[in-house]
mmCIF file of C-alpha atoms in Angstrom:
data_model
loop_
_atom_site.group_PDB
_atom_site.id
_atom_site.type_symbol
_atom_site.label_atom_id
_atom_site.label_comp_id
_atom_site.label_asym_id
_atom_site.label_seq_id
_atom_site.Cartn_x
_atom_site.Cartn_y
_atom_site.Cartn_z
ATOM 1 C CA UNK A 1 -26.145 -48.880 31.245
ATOM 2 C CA UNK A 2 -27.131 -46.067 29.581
ATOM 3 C CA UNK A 3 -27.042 -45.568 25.893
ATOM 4 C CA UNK A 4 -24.834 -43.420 24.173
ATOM 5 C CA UNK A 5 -25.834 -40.552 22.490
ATOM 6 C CA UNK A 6 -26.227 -41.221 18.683
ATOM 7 C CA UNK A 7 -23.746 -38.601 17.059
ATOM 8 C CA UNK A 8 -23.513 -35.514 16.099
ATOM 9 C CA UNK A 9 -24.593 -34.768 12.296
ATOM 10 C CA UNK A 10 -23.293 -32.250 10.312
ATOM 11 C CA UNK A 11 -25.441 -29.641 8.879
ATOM 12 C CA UNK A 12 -26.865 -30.583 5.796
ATOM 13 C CA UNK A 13 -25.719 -28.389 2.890
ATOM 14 C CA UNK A 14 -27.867 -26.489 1.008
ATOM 15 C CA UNK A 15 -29.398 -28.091 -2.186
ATOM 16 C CA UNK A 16 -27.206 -27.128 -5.289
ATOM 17 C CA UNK A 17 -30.137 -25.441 -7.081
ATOM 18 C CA UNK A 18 -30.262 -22.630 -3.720
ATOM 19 C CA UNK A 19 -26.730 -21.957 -3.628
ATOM 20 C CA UNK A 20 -26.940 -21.094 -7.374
ATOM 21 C CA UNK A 21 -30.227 -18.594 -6.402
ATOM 22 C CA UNK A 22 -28.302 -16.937 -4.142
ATOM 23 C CA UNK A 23 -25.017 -16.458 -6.010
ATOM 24 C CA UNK A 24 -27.233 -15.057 -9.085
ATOM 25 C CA UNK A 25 -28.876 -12.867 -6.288
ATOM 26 C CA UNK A 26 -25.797 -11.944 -5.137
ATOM 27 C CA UNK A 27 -24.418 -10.787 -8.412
ATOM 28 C CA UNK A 28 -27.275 -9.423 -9.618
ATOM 29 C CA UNK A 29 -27.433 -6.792 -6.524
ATOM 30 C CA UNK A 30 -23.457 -5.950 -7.805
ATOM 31 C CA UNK A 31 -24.356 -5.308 -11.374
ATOM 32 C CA UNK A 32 -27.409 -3.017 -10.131
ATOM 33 C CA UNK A 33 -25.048 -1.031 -7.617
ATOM 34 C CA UNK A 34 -22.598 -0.653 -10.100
ATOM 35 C CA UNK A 35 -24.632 0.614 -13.076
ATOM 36 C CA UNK A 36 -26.780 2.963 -10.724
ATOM 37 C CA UNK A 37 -23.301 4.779 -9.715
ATOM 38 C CA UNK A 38 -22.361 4.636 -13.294
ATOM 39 C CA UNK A 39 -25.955 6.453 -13.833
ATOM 40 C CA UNK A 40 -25.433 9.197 -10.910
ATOM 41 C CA UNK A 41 -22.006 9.852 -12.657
ATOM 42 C CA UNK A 42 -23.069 9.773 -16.524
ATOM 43 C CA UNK A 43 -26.181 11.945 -15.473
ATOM 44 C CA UNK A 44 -23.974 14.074 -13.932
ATOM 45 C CA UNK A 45 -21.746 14.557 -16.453
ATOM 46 C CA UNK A 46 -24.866 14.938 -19.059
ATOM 47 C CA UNK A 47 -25.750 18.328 -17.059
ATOM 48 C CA UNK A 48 -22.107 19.154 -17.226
ATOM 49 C CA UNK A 49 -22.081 19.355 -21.070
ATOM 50 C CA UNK A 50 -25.333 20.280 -21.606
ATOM 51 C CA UNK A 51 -24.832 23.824 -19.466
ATOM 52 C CA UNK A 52 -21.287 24.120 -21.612
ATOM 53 C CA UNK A 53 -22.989 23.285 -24.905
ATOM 54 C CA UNK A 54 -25.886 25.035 -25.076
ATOM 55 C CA UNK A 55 -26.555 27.830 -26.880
ATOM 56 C CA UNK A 56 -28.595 30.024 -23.628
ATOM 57 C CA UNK A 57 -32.410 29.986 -22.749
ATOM 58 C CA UNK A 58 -33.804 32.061 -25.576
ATOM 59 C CA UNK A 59 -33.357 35.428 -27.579
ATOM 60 C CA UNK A 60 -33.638 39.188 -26.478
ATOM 61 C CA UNK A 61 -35.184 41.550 -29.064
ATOM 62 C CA UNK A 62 -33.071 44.610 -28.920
ATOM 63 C CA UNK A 63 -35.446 47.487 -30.135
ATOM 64 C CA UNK A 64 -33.847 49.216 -33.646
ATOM 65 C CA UNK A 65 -31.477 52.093 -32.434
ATOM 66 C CA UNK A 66 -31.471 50.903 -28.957
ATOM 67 C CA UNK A 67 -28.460 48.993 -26.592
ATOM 68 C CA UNK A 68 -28.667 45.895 -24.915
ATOM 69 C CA UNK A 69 -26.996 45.761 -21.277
ATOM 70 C CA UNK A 70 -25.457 42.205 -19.634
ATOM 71 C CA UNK A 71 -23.715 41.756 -16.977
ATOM 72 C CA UNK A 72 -23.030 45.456 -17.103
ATOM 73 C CA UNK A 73 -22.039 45.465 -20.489
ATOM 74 C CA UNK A 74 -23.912 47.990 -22.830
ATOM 75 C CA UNK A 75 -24.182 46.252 -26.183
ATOM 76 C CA UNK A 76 -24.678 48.247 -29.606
ATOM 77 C CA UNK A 77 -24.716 47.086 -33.311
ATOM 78 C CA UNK A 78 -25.503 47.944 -36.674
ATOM 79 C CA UNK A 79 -25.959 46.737 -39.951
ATOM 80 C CA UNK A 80 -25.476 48.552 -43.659
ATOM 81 C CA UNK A 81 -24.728 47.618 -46.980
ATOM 82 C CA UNK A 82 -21.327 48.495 -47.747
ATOM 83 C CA UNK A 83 -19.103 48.088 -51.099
ATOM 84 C CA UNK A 84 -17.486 44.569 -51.950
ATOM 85 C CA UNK A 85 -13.658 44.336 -51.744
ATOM 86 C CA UNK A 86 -11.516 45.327 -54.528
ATOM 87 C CA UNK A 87 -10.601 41.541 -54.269
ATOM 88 C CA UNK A 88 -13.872 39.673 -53.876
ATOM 89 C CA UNK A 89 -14.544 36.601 -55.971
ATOM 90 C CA UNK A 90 -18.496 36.900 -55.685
ATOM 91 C CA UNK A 91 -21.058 37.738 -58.732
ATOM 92 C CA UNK A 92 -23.834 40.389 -58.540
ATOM 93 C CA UNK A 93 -26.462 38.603 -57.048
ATOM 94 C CA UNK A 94 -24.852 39.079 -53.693
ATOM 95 C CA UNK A 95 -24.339 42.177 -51.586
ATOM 96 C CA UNK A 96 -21.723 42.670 -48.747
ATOM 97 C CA UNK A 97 -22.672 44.299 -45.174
ATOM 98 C CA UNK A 98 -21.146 45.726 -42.625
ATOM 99 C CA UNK A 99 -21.722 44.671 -39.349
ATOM 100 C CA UNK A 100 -20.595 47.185 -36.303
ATOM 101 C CA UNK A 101 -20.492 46.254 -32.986
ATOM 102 C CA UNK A 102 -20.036 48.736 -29.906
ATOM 103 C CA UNK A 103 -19.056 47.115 -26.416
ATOM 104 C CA UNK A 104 -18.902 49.572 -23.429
ATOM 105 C CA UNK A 105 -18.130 48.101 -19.927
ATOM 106 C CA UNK A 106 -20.108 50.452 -17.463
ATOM 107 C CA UNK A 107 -19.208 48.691 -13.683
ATOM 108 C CA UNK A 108 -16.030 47.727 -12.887
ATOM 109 C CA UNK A 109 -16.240 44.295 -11.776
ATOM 110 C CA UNK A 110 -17.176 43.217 -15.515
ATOM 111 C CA UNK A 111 -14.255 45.099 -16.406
ATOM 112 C CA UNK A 112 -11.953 41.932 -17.418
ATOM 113 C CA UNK A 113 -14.963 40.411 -19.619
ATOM 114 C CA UNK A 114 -12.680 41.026 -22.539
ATOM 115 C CA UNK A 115 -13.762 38.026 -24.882
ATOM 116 C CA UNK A 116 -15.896 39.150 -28.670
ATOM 117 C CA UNK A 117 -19.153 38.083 -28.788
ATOM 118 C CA UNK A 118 -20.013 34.353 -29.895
ATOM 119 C CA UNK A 119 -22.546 33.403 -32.878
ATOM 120 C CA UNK A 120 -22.282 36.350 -34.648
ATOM 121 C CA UNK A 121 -24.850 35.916 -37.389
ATOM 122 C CA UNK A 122 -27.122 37.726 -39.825
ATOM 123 C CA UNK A 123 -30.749 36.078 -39.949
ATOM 124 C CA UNK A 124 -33.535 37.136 -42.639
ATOM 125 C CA UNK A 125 -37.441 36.088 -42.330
ATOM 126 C CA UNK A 126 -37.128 33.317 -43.563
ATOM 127 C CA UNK A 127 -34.692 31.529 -40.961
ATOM 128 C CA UNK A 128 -31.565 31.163 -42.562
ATOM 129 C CA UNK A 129 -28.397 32.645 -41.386
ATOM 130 C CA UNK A 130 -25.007 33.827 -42.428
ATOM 131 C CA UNK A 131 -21.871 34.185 -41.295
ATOM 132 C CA UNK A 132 -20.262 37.181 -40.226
ATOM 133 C CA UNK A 133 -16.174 37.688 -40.275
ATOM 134 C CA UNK A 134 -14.959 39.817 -37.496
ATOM 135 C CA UNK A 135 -12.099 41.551 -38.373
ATOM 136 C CA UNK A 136 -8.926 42.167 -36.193
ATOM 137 C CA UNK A 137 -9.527 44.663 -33.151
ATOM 138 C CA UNK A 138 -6.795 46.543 -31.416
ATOM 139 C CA UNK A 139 -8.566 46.056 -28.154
ATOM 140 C CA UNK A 140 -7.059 44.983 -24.649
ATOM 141 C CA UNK A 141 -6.849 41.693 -23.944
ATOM 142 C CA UNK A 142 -6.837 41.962 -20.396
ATOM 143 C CA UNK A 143 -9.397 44.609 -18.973
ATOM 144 C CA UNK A 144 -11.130 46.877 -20.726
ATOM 145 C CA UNK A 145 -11.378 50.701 -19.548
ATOM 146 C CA UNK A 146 -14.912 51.385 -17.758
ATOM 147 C CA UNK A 147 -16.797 53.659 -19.601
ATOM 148 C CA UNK A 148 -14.993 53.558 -22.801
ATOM 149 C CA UNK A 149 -16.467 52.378 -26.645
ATOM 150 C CA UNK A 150 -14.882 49.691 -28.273
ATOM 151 C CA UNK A 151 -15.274 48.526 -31.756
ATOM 152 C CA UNK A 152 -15.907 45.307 -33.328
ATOM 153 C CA UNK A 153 -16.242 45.323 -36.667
ATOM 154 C CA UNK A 154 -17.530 42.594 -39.308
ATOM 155 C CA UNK A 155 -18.611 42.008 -43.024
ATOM 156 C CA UNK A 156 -20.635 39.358 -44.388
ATOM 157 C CA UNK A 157 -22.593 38.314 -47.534
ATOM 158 C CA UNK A 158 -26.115 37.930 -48.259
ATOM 159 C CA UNK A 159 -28.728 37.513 -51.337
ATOM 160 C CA UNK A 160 -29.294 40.904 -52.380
ATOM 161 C CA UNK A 161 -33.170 40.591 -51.863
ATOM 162 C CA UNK A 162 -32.371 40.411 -48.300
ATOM 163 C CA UNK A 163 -30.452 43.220 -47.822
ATOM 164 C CA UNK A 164 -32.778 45.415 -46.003
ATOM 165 C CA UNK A 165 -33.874 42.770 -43.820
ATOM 166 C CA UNK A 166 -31.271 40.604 -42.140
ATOM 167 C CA UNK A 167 -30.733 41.191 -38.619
ATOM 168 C CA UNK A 168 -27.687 40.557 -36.349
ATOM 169 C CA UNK A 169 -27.771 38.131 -33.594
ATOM 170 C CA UNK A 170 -24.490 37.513 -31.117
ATOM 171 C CA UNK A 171 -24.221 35.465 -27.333
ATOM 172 C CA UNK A 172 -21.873 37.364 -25.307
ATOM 173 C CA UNK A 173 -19.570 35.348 -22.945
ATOM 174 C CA UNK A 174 -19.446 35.161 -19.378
ATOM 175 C CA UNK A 175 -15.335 35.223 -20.060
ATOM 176 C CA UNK A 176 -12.673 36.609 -17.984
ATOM 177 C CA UNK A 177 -9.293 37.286 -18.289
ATOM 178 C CA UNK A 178 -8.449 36.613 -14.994
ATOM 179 C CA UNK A 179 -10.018 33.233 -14.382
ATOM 180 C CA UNK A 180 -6.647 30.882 -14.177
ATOM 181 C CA UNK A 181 -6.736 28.416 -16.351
ATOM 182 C CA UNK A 182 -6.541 25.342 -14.148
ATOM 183 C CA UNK A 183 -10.423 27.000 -12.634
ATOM 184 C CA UNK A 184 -11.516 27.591 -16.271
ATOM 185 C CA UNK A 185 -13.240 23.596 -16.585
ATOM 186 C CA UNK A 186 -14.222 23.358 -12.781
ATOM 187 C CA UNK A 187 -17.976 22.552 -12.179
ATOM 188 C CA UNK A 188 -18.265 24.982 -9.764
ATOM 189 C CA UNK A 189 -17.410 27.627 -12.478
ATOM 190 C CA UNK A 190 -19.458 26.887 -15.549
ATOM 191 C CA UNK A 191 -22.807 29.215 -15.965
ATOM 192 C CA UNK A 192 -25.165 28.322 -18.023
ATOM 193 C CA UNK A 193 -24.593 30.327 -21.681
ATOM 194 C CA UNK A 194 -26.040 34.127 -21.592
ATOM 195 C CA UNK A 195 -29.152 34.437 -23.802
ATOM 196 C CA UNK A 196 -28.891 35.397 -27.349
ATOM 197 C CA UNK A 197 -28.978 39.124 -28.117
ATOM 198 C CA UNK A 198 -31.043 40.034 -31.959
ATOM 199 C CA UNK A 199 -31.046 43.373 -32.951
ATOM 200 C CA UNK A 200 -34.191 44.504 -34.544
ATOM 201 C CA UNK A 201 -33.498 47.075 -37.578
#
């Protein structure tokens, strides 16, 4: 008589100290998938603000006298001394200047590109900058006539030794009036900024 086959065994569990490997393993690979995606999608976002923050790739010299064209968009401006308001609360030391700005649309599909300038500024030698203050324009709002002038115009205040030397610097904007705003955010529609614009005097 034959003897019976000893019994089956069960498989033997693995040791405590591998199950623990592979668990770490295991959560280790979910933390790595999770913070790469995390990475794609703050990177992402990273270029996102970076092409709405930034202030363009450099500066264009605009020649004294001359116009600066964008986008089909002839660009003019001018700076002078001019007299302080009747109302101004500033000593001697400082003299006002008038900043004039000339905008002519000459295609038109920049027609609706209706927005000012942003950045306006005066700069001297020496690096520093001032502010300008636009004043109101009666100008349209949404698309400008092809062909014709319009006028921005702007004072600001300076150290009088600079007077004859500041220069005006302005970033147009790739605006339009038509864009609906629900499109105005959307990846697909953000540029990067339009280069600075100096005019020499």
């Amino acid at each position: 008589m034959s003897a019976a086959p000893p019994p089956e065994r069960e498989a033997a569990a693995p040791p405590a100290h591998r199950r623990r490997g592979r668990t770490a393993l295991l959560a280790a690979t979910a933390v790595v998938s999770v913070l790469a995606a995390a990475g794609v999608h703050t990177f992402d976002g990273y270029l996102f603000y970076e092409k709405m923050s930034s202030n363009g790739s450099g500066v264009v010299d605009v020649p004294a006298g001359q116009a600066a064209k964008v986008r089909d968009i002839e660009w003019k401006a001018t700076v002078s001394p001019t007299k302080a308001p009747p109302d101004n609360r500033h000593g001697s030391d400082v003299a006002w200047m008038k900043i004039d700005i000339r905008q002519k649309v000459l295609a038109e599909g920049s027609a609706t590109m209706t927005a000012a300038p942003l950045d306006i500024k005066l700069h001297d030698r020496a690096g520093r900058t001032w502010a300008v203050e636009l004043a109101d324009a009666d100008r349209p709002t949404d698309r400008l006539e092809v062909g014709k002038e319009y006028v921005l115009e702007g004072l600001a205040v300076v150290p009088v030794p600079v007077v004859n030397e500041v220069e005006l610097s302005f970033r147009p904007t790739d605006y339009r009036s038509d864009t609906p705003t629900a499109d105005l955010f959307k990846r697909k529609n953000v540029t990067p900024p339009l280069d600075t614009l100096r005019f020499r005097r």
